[in-house]
Structure formats: C-alpha cells, structure tokens
PDB file of C-alpha atoms in Angstrom:
ATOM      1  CA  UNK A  11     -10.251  -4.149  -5.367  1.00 66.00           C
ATOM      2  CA  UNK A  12      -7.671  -6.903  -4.335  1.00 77.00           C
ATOM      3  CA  UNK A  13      -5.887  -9.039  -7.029  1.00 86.00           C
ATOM      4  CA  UNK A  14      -7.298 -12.297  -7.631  1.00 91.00           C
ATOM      5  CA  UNK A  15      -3.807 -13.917  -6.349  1.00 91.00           C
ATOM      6  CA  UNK A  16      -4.051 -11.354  -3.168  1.00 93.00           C
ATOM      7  CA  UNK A  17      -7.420 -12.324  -1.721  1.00 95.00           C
ATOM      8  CA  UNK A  18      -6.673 -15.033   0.095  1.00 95.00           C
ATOM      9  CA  UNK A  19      -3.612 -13.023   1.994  1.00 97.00           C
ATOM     10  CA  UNK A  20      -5.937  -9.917   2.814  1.00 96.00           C
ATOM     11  CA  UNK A  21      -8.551 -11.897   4.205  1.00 97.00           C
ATOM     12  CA  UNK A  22      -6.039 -13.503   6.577  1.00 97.00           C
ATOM     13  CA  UNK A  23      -5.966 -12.827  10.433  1.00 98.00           C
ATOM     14  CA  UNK A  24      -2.533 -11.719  10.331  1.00 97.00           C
ATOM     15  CA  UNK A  25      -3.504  -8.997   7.694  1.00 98.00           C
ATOM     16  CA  UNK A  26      -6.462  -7.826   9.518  1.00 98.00           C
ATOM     17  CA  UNK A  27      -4.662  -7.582  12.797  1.00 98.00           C
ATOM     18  CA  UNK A  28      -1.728  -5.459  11.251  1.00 98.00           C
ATOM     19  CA  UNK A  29      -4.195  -3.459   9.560  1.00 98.00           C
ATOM     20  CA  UNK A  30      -6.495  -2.832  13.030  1.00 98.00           C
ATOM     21  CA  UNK A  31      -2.994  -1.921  14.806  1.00 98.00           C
ATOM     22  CA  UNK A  32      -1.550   0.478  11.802  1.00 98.00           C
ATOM     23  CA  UNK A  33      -4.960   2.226  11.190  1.00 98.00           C
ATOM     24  CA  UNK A  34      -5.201   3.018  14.459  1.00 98.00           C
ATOM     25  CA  UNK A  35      -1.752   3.845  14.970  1.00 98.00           C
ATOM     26  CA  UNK A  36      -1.842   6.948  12.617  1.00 98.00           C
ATOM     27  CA  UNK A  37      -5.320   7.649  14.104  1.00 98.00           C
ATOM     28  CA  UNK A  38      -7.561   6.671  10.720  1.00 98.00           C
ATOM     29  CA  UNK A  39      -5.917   9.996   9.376  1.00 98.00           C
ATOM     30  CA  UNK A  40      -4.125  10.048   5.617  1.00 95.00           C
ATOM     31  CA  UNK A  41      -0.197  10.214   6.204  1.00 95.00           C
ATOM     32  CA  UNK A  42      -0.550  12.485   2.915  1.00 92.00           C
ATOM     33  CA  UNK A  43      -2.772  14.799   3.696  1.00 93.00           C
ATOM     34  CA  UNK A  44      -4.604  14.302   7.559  1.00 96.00           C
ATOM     35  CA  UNK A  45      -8.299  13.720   6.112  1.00 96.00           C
ATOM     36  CA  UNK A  46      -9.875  10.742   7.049  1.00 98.00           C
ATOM     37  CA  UNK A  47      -8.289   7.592   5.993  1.00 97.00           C
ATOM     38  CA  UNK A  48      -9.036   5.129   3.487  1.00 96.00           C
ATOM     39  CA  UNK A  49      -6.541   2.741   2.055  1.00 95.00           C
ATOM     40  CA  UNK A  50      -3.728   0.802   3.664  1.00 96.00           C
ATOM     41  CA  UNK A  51      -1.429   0.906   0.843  1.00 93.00           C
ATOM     42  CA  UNK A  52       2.062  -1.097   0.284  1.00 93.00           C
ATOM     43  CA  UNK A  53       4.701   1.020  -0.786  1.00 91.00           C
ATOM     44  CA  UNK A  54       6.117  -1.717  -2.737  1.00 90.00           C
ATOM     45  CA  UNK A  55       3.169  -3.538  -4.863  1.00 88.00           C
ATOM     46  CA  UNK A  56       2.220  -6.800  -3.972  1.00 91.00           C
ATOM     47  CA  UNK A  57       2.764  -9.143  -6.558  1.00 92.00           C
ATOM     48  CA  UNK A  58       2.426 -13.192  -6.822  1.00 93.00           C
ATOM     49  CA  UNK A  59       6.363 -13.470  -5.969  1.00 94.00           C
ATOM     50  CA  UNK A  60       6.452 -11.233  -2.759  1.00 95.00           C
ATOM     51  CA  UNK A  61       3.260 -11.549  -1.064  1.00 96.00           C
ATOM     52  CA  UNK A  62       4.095 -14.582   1.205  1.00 96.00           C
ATOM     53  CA  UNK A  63       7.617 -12.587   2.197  1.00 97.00           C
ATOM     54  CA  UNK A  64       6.685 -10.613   5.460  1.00 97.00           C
ATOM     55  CA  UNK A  65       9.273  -8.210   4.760  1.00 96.00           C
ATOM     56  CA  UNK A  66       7.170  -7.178   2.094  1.00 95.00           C
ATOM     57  CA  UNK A  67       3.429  -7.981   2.901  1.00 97.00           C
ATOM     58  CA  UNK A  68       3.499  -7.371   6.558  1.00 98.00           C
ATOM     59  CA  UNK A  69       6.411  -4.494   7.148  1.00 97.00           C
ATOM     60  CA  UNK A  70       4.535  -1.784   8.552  1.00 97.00           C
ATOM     61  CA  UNK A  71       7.408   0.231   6.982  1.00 96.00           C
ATOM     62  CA  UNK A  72       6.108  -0.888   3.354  1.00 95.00           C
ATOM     63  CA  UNK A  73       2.991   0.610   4.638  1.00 96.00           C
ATOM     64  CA  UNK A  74       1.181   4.352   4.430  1.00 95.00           C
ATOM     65  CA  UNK A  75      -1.987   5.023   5.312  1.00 96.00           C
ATOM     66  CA  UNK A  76      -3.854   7.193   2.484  1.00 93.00           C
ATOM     67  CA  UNK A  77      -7.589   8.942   1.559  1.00 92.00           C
ATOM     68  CA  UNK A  78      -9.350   8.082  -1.138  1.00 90.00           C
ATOM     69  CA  UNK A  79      -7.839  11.478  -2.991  1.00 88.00           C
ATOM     70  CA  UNK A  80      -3.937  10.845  -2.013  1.00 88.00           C
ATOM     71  CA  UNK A  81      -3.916   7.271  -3.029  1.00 87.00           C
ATOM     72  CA  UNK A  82      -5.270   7.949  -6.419  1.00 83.00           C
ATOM     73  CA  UNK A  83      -2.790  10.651  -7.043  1.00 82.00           C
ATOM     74  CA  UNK A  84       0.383   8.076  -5.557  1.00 76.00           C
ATOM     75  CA  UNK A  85      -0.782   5.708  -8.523  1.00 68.00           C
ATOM     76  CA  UNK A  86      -0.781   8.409 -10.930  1.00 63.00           C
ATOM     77  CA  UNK A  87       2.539   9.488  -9.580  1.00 63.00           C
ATOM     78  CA  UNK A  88       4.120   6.388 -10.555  1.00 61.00           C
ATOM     79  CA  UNK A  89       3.952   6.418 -14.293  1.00 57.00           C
ATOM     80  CA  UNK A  90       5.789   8.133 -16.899  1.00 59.00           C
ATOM     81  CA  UNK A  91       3.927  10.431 -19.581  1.00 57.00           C
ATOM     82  CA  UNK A  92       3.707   7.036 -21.774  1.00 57.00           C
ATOM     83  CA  UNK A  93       1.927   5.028 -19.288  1.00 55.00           C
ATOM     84  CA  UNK A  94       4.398   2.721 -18.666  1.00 61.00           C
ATOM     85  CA  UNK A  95       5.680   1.958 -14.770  1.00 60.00           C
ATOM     86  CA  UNK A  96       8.317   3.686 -13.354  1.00 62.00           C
ATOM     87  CA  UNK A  97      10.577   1.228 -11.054  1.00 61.00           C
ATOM     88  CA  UNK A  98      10.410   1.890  -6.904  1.00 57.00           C
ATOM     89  CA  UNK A  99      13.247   4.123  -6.922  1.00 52.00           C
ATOM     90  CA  UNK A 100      11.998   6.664  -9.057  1.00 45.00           C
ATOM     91  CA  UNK A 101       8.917   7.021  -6.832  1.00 45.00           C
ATOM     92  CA  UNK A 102      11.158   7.311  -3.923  1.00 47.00           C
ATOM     93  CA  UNK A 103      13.217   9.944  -5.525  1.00 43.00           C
ATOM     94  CA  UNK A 104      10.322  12.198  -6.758  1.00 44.00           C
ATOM     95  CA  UNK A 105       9.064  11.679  -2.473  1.00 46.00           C
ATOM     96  CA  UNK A 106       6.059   9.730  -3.219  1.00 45.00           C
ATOM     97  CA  UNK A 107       6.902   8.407   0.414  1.00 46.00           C
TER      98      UNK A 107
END
C-alpha cells in the first residue's frame, strides 16, 4: 500500500504510463526470479524529498520488476539483524539489484 504522501504521484498519468511501458517491457515476468510479476518497485525508496525528482520517481533504471515472493524477501534484505535500515549501498553491495 502507497504512502499517504505517494498517492497522489502513483495515481498520476505519467506513473501509469511508465508503469504500462516497463511491465510490459520485461514481459509481466519478476526480474528476480521469472514468475509472474507483481510489484514495480523503486530501487531507491520514495520518500517526501525525492518523489517529485524524475531521476528518482520516474528512472526506469531505479526500477525492477518483482513477484509477490522476491519483493518481500528485497525488503527483508535491507535490514540489519537489529531491524534498523541499512543505507542503499549496502543493498547494492550484498546484489539486491
């Protein structure tokens, strides 16, 4: 479920038509795993600071395609035995991506 601050930006025609084109280019299959698609997930988190920069919210670089399975496992991934967040380039270096 989107963030309260995100709604707005994933109902938006310029969201839905990157989405249409991305799905579609990776053929509705997980980049993970090749099941059947679920999630269009951004690398980098949205947040209330980057959402309105492209280069973040609409890079179809910052983007991977993911099943239901694979994303929950890339959220898992990217958190240290405490619980607490580990920055992007930990995630990078373990190949989340």
């Amino acid at each position: 479920m989107a963030q309260e601050f995100a709604k707005r930006f994933y109902k938006s025609a310029e969201w839905q038509r990157l989405r249409t084109w991305y799905i579609r280019s990776v053929f509705g299959l997980c980049e993970k795993c090749g099941n059947p698609g679920k999630i269009l997930h951004h690398k980098v988190f949205l947040t209330p600071y980057n959402i309105t920069d492209p280069s973040v919210s609409l890079n179809p670089d910052n983007l991977i395609y993911l099943c239901k399975d694979c994303h929950e496992l890339t959220h898992h991934s990217r958190f240290d035995a405490s619980g607490r967040p580990l920055p992007p380039q930990v995630w990078k270096d373990a190949g989340t991506w």
